[in-house]
Amino acid sequence: MKNKTSIQGSWASRWIFILAATGSAVGLGNIWKFPYITGENGGGAFVLVYLACILMVGIPIMMAEVFIGRRARKNPINALADVAEESESTKKWGVIGLMGMLSGVLIFSFYSVVGGWVLHYIKVMLTGEMIGVTSDAAGSAFGALLADPATLLGWHTLFSIMSIAVVAAGINKGIETATRIMMPALFVLLIILVGYAMTTGGFAQGWNFMFEFDFSKLTWNAALVALGHSFFTLSLGMGTIMAYGSYMTKDASIGKTVLAIGGLDTLVALVAGLAIFPIIFSNGMDPAAGPGLMFISLPVAFGQMAFGQLFGVLFFVLIGVAAWTSAISLLEPTVAFLVERLKIKRITAAVGLGIIVWGLGIACLGSFSFMSDVTFFGKNTFDFFDYITANIMLPLGGIFIALFAGWVVKDKFAQDELQLPSAVFKLWNISMKYTAPIAVAIVLYFLINPMQ
Ligand code: PHE
């Protein structure tokens, strides 16, 4: 199975792979979701559990995804099947890839709606209509946007087309070009924003909120959210990293590459929190405000700061780009599968899939208006898609990938790809066989049987 390349192409270099995978990992999860779920789950203790999940579960599983993809050089379904076959197991393992693709479709559906909110806020910042507004006014403006399906549809459509177009253009012309420029720029802007946050007078409070570990606030539900988020933020459990790994060159070290990706992603999440919480505290807002946090508190802050309009535009542009490079990666595994299995053109596959996810997205954007009555287990479509993917499907996909890498793939094949020092390989192997699956299973168990 060695030395082949994917029919889709391959990354120009190891750094391009790191950048593309970081482009996938760094997205709305880091800048929009992480701060608000940290707020909702009480801060510090949640952050600590999240970091533990990244290190003990996320990074090892990411290594597994990359090596499986790179070994087979095919889309996730066929990659799992081929790697299983090589280790004399059944090709039915490919079904994990199928579940992953379904997760990708569901995530894209609500992701593109939020991407649309971001695009709308670029416009809002450009026109300056948020200058000098109060928190209440900003809150009502966000509420009014959610209640306006026509506007949301326009932005959702634009965001979907942007994502589909890049995937349709292919690995090198599309995904590579889209990621390599904007990720460093995002990082620089976040640092500028942290710099601003330091001047607001709320920095110490924001810092303490994130890094004071008060375990009395930790619940099983919070642990579940932290674990689920570690999969979401690293783009794990659904085949994205596997697909990206299948375009990775053979000579690059998987361990180091994955550490770089995981490290960058975590850094961006923490820096985003340190940029956002101080602004929230210094404006007397509630850190547990939920999904509207970024769209309400940040515009207020920008509306008050010197050059706020400029920073506001740039900030939302960059969040848009971060979301965009992630959205692309949600589509890539399925597009690669369609191209390889049905032997159709990439553009046909991308547009076909695009129409499906765009349609599902309409149900998500309608969750706040014309479809607010439609609920699944008490949640509207938007929340339901978010909940079952991040909290259930990605962790489940992760367990199966770990079990697969630990128990099914023969050590010699895994080590042939990973090339780890033998002590590190043992650790990784234990994580695949036991630590990662058991951690996920315990948390899922307590989700289903909550402790009284
Ligand atoms: N990692 C992305 C984020 O943090 C979301 C994502 C999940 C992208 C799964 C691809 C696959 O926003």
XYZ file of C-alpha atoms in Angstrom, residues 20 35 60 92 112 180 187 195 202 240 245 312 376 408:
14
model
C -4.692 23.038 5.494
C -15.830 30.906 24.416
C -3.695 10.339 19.459
C -16.984 -3.492 6.591
C -23.015 27.455 7.004
C -2.266 29.234 3.045
C -3.621 34.641 14.232
C -3.893 43.414 23.068
C -11.556 43.216 32.313
C -11.893 15.149 7.457
C -4.061 12.872 5.496
C -14.622 45.045 13.670
C -36.247 16.678 18.034
C -7.597 -4.074 13.968
